[in-house]
XYZ file of C-alpha atoms in Angstrom:
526
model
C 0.000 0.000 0.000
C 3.019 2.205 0.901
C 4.660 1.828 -2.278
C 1.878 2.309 -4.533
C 0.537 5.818 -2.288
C 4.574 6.527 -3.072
C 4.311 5.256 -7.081
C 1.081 7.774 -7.065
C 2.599 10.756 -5.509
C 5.588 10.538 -7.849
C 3.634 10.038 -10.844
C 1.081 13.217 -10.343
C 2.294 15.949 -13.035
C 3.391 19.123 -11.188
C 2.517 22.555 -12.506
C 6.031 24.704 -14.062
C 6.375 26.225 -10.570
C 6.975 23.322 -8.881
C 9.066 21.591 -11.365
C 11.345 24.250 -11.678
C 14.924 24.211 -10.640
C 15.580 25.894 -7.566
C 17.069 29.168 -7.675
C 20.002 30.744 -6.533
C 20.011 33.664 -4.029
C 21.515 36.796 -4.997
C 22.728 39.446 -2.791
C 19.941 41.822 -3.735
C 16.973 39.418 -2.689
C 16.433 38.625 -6.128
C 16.624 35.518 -7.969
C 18.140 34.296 -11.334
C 17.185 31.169 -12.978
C 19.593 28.298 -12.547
C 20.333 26.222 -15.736
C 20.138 22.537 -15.949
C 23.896 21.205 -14.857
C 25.234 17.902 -16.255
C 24.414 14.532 -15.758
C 27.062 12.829 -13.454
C 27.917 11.959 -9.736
C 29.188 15.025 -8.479
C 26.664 17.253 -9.768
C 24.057 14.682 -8.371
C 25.927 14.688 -4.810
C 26.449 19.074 -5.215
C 22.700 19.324 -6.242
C 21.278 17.286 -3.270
C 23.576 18.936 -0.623
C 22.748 22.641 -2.073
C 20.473 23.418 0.615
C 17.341 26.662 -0.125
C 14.865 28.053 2.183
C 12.380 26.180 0.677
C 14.747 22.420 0.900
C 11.995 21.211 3.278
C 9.359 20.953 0.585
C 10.969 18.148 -0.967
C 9.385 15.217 -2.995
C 10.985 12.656 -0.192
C 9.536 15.014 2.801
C 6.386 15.127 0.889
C 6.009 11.510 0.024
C 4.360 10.078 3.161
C 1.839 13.711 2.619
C -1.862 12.983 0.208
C -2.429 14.155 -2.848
C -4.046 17.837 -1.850
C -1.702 19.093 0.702
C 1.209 18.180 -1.389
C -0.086 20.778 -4.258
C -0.707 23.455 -1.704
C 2.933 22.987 -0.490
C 4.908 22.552 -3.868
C 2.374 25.729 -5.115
C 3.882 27.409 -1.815
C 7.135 26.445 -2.525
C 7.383 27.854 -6.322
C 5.916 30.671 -4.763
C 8.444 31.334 -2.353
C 11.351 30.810 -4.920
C 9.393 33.117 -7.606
C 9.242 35.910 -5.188
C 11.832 35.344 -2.637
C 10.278 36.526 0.749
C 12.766 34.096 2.264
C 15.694 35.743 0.902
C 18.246 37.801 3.033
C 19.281 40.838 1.607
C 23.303 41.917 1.533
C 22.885 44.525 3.746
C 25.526 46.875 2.098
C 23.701 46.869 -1.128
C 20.515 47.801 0.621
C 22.374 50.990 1.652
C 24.132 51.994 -1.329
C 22.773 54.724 -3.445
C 22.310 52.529 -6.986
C 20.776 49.493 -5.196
C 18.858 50.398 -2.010
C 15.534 50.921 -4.621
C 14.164 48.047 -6.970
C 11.383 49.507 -7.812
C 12.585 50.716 -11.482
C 10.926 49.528 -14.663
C 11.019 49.991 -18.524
C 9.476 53.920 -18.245
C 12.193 54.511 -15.597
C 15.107 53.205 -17.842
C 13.848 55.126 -20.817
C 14.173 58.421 -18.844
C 17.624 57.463 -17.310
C 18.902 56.298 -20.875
C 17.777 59.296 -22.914
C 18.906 61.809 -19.883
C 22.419 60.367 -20.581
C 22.384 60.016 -24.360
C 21.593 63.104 -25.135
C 23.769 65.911 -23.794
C 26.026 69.247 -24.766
C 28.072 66.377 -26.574
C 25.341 66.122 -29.519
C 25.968 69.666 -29.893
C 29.477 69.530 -31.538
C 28.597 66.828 -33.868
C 28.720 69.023 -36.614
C 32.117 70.276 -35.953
C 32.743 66.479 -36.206
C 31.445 66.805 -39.984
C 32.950 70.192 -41.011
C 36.255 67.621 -40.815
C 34.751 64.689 -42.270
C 32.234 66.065 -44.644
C 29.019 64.501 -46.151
C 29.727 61.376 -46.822
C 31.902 59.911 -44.148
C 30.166 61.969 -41.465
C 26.738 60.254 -42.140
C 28.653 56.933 -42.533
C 30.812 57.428 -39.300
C 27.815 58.166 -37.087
C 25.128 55.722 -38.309
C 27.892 52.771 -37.568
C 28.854 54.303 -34.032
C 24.927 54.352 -33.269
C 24.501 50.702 -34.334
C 27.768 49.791 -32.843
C 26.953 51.261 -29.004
C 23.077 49.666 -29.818
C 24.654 46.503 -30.120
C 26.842 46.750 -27.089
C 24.279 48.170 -25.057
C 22.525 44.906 -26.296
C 24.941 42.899 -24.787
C 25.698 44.954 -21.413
C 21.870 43.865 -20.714
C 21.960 40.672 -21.453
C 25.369 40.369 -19.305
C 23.793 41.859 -16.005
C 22.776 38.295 -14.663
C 25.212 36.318 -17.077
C 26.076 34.121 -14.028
C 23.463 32.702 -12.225
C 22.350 33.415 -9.189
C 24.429 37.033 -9.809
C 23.301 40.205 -10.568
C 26.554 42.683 -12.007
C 24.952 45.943 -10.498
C 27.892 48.156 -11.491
C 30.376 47.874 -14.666
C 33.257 47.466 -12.641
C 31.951 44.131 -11.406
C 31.042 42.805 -14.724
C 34.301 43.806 -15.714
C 35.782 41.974 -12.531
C 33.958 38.986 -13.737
C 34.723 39.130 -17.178
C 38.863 40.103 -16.896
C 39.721 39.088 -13.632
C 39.611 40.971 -10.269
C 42.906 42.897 -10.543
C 42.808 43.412 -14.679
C 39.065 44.143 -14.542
C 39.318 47.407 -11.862
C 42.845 48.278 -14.148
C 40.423 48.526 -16.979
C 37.495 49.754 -16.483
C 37.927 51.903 -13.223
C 39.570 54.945 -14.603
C 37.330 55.414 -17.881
C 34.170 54.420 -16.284
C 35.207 57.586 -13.268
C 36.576 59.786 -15.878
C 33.619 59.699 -17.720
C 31.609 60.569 -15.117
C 33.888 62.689 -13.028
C 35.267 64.548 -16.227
C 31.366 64.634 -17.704
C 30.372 66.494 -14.319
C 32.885 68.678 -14.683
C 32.304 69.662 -18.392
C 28.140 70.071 -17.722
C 29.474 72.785 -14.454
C 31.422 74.623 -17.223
C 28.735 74.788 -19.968
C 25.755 74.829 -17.395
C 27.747 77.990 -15.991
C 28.497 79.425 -19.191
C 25.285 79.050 -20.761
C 23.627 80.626 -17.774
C 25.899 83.451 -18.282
C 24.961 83.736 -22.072
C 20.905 83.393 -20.655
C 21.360 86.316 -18.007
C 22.958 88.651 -20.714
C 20.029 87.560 -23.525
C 17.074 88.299 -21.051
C 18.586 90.835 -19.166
C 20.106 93.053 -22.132
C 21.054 96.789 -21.586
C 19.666 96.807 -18.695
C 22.500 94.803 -17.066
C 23.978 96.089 -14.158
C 27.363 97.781 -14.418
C 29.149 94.937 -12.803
C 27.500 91.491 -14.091
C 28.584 88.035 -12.536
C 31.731 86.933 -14.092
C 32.195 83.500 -15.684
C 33.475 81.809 -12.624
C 30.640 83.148 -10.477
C 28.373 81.718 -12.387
C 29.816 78.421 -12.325
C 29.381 78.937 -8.689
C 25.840 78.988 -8.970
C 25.100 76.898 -11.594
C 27.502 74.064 -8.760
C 25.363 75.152 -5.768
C 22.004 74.089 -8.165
C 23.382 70.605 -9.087
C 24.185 70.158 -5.101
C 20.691 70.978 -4.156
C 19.214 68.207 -6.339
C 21.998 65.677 -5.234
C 20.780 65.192 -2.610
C 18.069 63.305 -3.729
C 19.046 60.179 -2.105
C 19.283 57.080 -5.058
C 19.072 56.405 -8.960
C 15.147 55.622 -8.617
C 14.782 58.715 -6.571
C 15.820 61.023 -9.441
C 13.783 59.197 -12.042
C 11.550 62.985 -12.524
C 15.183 64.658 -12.986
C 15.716 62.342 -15.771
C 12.369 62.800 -17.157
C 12.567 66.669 -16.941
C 16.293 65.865 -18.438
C 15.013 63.510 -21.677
C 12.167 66.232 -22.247
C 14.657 69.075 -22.566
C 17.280 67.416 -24.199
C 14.775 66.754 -26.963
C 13.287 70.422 -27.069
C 16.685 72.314 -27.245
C 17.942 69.882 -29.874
C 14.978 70.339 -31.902
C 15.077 74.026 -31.426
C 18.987 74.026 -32.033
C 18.419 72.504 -35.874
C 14.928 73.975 -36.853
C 16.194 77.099 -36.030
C 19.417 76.881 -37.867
C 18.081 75.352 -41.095
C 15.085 78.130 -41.004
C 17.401 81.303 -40.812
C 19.573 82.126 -44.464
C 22.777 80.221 -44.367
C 26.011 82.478 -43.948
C 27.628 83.829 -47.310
C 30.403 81.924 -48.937
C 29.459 78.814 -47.251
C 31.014 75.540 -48.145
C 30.489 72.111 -47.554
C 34.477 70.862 -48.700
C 36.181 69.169 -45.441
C 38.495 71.614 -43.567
C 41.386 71.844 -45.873
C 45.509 71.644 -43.670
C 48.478 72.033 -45.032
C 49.943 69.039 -44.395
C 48.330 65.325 -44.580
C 49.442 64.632 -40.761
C 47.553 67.110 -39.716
C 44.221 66.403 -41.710
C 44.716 62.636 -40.294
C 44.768 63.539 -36.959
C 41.627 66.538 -37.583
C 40.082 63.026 -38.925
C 40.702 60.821 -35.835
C 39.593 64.106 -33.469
C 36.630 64.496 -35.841
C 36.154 60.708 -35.200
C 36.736 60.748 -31.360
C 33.698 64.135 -31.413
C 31.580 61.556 -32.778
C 32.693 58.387 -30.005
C 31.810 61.194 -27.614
C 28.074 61.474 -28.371
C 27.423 58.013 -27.786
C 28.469 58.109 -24.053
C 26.379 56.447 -21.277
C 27.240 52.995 -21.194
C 29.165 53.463 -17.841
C 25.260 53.784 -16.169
C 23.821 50.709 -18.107
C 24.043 47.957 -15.578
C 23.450 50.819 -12.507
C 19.876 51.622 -14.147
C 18.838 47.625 -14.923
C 20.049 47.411 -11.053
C 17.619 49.531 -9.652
C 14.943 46.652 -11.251
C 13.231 43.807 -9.144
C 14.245 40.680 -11.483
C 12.553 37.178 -10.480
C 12.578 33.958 -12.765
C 9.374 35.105 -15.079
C 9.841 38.623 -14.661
C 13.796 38.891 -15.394
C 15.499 42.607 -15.100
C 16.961 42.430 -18.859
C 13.146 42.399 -20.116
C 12.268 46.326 -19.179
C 15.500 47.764 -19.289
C 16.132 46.597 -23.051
C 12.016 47.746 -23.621
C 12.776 51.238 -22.364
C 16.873 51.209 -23.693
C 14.701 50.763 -27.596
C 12.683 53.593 -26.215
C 15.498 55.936 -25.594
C 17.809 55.114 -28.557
C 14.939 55.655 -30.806
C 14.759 59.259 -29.532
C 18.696 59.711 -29.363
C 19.121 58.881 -33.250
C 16.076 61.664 -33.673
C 18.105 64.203 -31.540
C 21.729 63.479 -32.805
C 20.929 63.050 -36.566
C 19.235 65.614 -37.500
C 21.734 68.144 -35.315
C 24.483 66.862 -37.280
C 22.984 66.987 -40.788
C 21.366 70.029 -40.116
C 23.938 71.964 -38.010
C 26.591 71.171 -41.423
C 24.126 72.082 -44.032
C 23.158 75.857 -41.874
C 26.862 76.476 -41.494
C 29.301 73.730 -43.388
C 32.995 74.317 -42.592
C 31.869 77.723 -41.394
C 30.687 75.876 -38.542
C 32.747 77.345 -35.371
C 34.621 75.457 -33.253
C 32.259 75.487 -30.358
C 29.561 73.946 -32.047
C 25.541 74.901 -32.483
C 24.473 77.229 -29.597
C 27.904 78.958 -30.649
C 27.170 79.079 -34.415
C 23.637 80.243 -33.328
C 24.400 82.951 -30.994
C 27.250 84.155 -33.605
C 25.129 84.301 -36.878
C 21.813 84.485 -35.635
C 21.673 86.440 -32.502
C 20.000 89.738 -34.217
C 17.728 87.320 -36.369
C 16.185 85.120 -34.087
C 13.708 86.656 -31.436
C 15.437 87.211 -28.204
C 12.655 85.305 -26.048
C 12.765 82.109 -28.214
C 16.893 82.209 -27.997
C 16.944 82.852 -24.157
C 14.057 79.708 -23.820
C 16.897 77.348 -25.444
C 19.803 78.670 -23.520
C 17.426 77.900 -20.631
C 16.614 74.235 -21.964
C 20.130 73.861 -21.980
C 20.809 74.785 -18.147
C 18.004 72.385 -17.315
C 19.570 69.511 -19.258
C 22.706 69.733 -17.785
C 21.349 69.912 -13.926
C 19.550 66.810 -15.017
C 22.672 64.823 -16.482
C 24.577 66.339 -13.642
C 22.938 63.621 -11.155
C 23.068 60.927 -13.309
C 26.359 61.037 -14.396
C 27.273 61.455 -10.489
C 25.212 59.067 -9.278
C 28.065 56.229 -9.479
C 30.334 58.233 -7.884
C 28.589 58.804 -4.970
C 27.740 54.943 -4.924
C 31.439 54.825 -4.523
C 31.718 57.136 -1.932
C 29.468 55.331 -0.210
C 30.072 52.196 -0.655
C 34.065 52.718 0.777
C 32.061 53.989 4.077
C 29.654 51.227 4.563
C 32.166 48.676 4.128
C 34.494 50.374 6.857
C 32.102 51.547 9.105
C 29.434 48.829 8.547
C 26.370 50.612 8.560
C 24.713 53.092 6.179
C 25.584 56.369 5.483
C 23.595 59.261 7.785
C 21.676 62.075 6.109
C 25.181 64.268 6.826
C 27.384 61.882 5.620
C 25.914 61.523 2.860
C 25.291 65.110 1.861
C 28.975 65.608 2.844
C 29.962 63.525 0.194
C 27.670 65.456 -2.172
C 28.834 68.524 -1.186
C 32.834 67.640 -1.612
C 32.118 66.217 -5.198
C 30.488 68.846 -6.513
C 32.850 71.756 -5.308
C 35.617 69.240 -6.275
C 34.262 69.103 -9.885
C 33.904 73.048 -9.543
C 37.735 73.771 -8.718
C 39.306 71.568 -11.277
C 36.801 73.474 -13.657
C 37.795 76.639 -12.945
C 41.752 75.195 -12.774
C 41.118 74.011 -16.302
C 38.755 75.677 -18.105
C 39.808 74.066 -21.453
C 38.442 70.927 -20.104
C 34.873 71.231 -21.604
C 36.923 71.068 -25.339
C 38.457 68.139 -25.633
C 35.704 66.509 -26.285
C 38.197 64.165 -29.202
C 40.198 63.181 -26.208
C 37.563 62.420 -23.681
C 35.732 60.083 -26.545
C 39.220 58.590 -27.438
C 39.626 57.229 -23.601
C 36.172 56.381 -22.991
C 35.189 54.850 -26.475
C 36.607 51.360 -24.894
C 33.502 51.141 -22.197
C 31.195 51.798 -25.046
C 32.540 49.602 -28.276
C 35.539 47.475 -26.800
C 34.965 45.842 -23.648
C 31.111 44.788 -23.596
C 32.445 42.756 -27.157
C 35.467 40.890 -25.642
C 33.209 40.521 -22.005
C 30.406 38.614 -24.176
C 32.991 36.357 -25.644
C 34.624 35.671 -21.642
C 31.609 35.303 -19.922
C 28.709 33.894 -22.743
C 31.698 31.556 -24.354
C 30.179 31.160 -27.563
C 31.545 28.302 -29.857
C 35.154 29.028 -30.770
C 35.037 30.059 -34.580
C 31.402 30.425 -34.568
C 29.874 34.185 -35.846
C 29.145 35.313 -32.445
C 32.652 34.578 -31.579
C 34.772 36.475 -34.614
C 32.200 39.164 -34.481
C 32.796 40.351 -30.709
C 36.953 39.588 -31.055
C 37.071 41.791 -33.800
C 35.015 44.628 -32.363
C 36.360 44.721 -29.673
C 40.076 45.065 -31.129
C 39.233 47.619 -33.782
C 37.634 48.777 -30.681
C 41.078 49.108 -28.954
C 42.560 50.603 -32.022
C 40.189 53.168 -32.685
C 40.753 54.514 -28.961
C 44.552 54.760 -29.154
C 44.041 56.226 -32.298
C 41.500 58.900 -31.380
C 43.102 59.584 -28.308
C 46.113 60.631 -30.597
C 43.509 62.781 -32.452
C 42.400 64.371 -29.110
C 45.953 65.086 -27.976
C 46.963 66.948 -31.531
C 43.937 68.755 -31.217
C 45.054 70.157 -27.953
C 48.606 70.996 -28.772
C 47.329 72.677 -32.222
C 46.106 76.079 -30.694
C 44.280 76.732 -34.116
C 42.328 73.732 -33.356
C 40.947 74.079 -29.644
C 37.584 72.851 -29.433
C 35.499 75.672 -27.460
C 31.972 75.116 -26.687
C 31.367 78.662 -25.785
C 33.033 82.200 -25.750
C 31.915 84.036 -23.189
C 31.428 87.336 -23.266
């Protein structure tokens, strides 16, 4: 009787919940799905000792149990897996600025996306062509969109790569992917230059562009001594330390919202209102002519590196899909990549139509500071002084916005160095301490180099790896696709010409900066 009660239980078909393989717990409370292991006596032995909150609802603890109760306790137990109430959360994370929320979804990671693809960088773009021209300009940027579309592809797919793992910041996945030591070699520097040096570069145009507002709106009847430049990257510093203190990536979701919606306004406003005023005389749409080929190659490879600039952002990839509850039906990678389609779609209509129509208002005429400088030098007495000062103001409000995302990492650093010391979270004055330092950090190296908001050839040269190079050779380390297979030459050669194209751009950036007839200025103030 036994045996056959026994030969019954076994035999009764179990929904997908509870035939599903138990998960793994990740530090976050969440869960990843664990895949099938093979067939053999250790993994046999390994898979019966792995022990789960939910080990006691077991087909030999249920055996002796009927038929009904055993459903309501394998239902409970899929349940519990599926939703992990029995998890214990890493405490640290729960503290940290980039993890303590995960309530995000696909709207939030549109907003955070298209607050960090589209920036002051989309701006120069057609300096970027006055170099290039037609031809290899449109070609250049419509393969570095679908180039960074494909990695940021592949940084999404990577966050749970490992079971039972979620990589919640690039430096992890880059841990995981290179080693512990090679990984931080690699990717720490670019990944905090880009958003250290970004910061610093938004403080200088924010500043500047407030300054250009101020004198727009305010006209002759300025007061005999204005603010100078410097005092108004004071301000426009105190402003991004008042919204820092928002306290974590989900927190600031309106910022990037209010971010996204400018972006797209002041880059709409930038074109339509270039291609709608007459084009300067003796315009030409040749590529900038030197006098020797050297320097034309390198005014190529910093034309290039402009262009590996725009498409910045993929440093914040895996620290927006982190902010995202992620269970074994409803995995993290599905709403990040929904609202990451979102966001590019926008981006392309932003930096596309700036480029194309920035070169065909100006051509090589095009100064060297880019759109809002072309703008406010041709087109100042033209355009009506309300609708100019409304885009200047776009502009400001774009720039507070990418300010806290682009910080947002840092200050997860910050952070994360005094939770692991101290062992407990940061207080409300620790915390805005931290803020504080950053942001007046970011303000005196500024002001100490105020060149720093040009090299935008350089910065994309040293960056350009976390975007095109290292999410290629990290799929190939961590994925393993067949050796020899398409997946596999595709990623190994991306990644190298990846490599390449930053050493060479880099070299661009570097010439650009030595050649004083060639300093890339985003503004001149007054």
């Amino acid at each position: 009787m036994d045996e056959r009660l026994e030969t019954e239980l076994i035999s009764i078909p179990a929904t997908p919940r509870a035939t599903s393989t138990p998960e793994i717990l990740t530090p976050t409370g969440q869960r990843s799905p664990r895949p099938p292991t093979a067939g053999g006596a250790a993994a046999k032995e390994s898979k019966s000792a792995a022990w789960t909150p939910t080990s006691f609802i077991s087909p030999r603890f249920l055996s002796p149990i009927g038929t009904p109760m055993k459903r309501v306790l394998v239902n409970m137990k899929g349940y519990l897996e599926e939703v992990g109430h029995l998890t214990k959360l890493n405490p640290q994370d729960a503290w940290l600025p980039i993890t303590e929320s995960r309530n995000g979804n696909a709207h939030y990671a549109a907003f955070h996306n298209l607050n960090a693809g589209v920036g002051f960088q989309a701006l120069v773009l057609p300096v970027a062509f006055s170099f290039l021209g037609w031809g290899w300009g449109i070609f250049a940027l419509t393969i570095a969109y679908f180039w960074q579309l494909y990695t940021l592809w592949i940084l999404v797919q990577l966050h749970e790569a490992v079971p039972g793992k979620r990589y919640n910041r690039y430096v992890e996945l880059a841990e995981a992917a290179f080693g512990k030591k090679l990984g931080v070699w690699l990717a720490l520097f670019p990944t905090v230059y880009l958003s250290a040096g970004t910061a610093t570069a938004l403080i200088l145009v924010g500043g500047e562009t407030m300054k250009l507002f101020f004198e727009i709106v305010c006209g002759p009847l300025c007061s005999s001594n204005p603010l100078t430049t410097v005092e108004w990257y004071l301000v426009f510093t105190s402003l991004c330390i008042v919204l820092s203190q928002l306290p974590n990536l989900n927190s600031i979701a309106g910022l990037s919202l209010v971010g996204a919606v400018t972006a797209i306004t002041y880059s709409t406003m930038v074109w339509v209102l270039s291609v709608s005023q007459r084009r300067p005389p003796q315009i030409s749409y040749e590529p900038v002519s030197f006098p020797s080929p050297t320097a034309s190659l390198f005014s190529v490879l910093n034309a290039l590196g402009i262009i590996a600039f725009a498409f910045r952002g993929h440093n914040l990839v895996l620290e927006i899909q982190a902010t995202m509850p992620s269970t074994f039906k409803n995995p993290a990678h599905v709403p990040m990549w929904k609202g990451a389609k979102v966001a590019y779609f926008f981006i392309a209509m932003c930096l596309f139509p700036i480029a194309i129509g920035g070169y065909w208002a100006y051509g090589n005429l095009m100064p060297s500071g880019g759109m809002l400088t072309a703008i406010y030098a041709f087109h100042s007495h033209d355009i009506a002084r309300g609708l100019l000062a409304m885009t200047f103001l776009l502009v400001v409000f774009s720039c507070l916005s990418s300010f806290q995302i682009y910080s947002m990492p840092v200050f997860d650093s910050f952070e994360a160095s005094y939770t692991s010391r101290t062992n407990r979270p940061c207080s409300v004055w620790v915390r805005s301490s931290f803020r504080v330092f950053y942001g007046f950090v970011n303000l005196l190296i500024g002001v100490a180099f105020p060149f720093l908001s040009s090299l935008a050839g350089l910065l994309g040269g040293l960056t350009l790896p976390v975007t095109f190079a290292y999410p290629c050779f990290m799929w190939v380390l961590l994925k393993q696709p067949p050796k020899h297979s398409c997946s596999w030459y595709l990623n190994w050669i991306l990644g190298w010409i990846g490599i390449a194209f930053s050493l060479a751009f880099s070299i661009g950036g570097i010439w650009s900066i030595v050649t004083s007839g060639l300093k890339l200025k985003f503004f001149k103030p007054n």
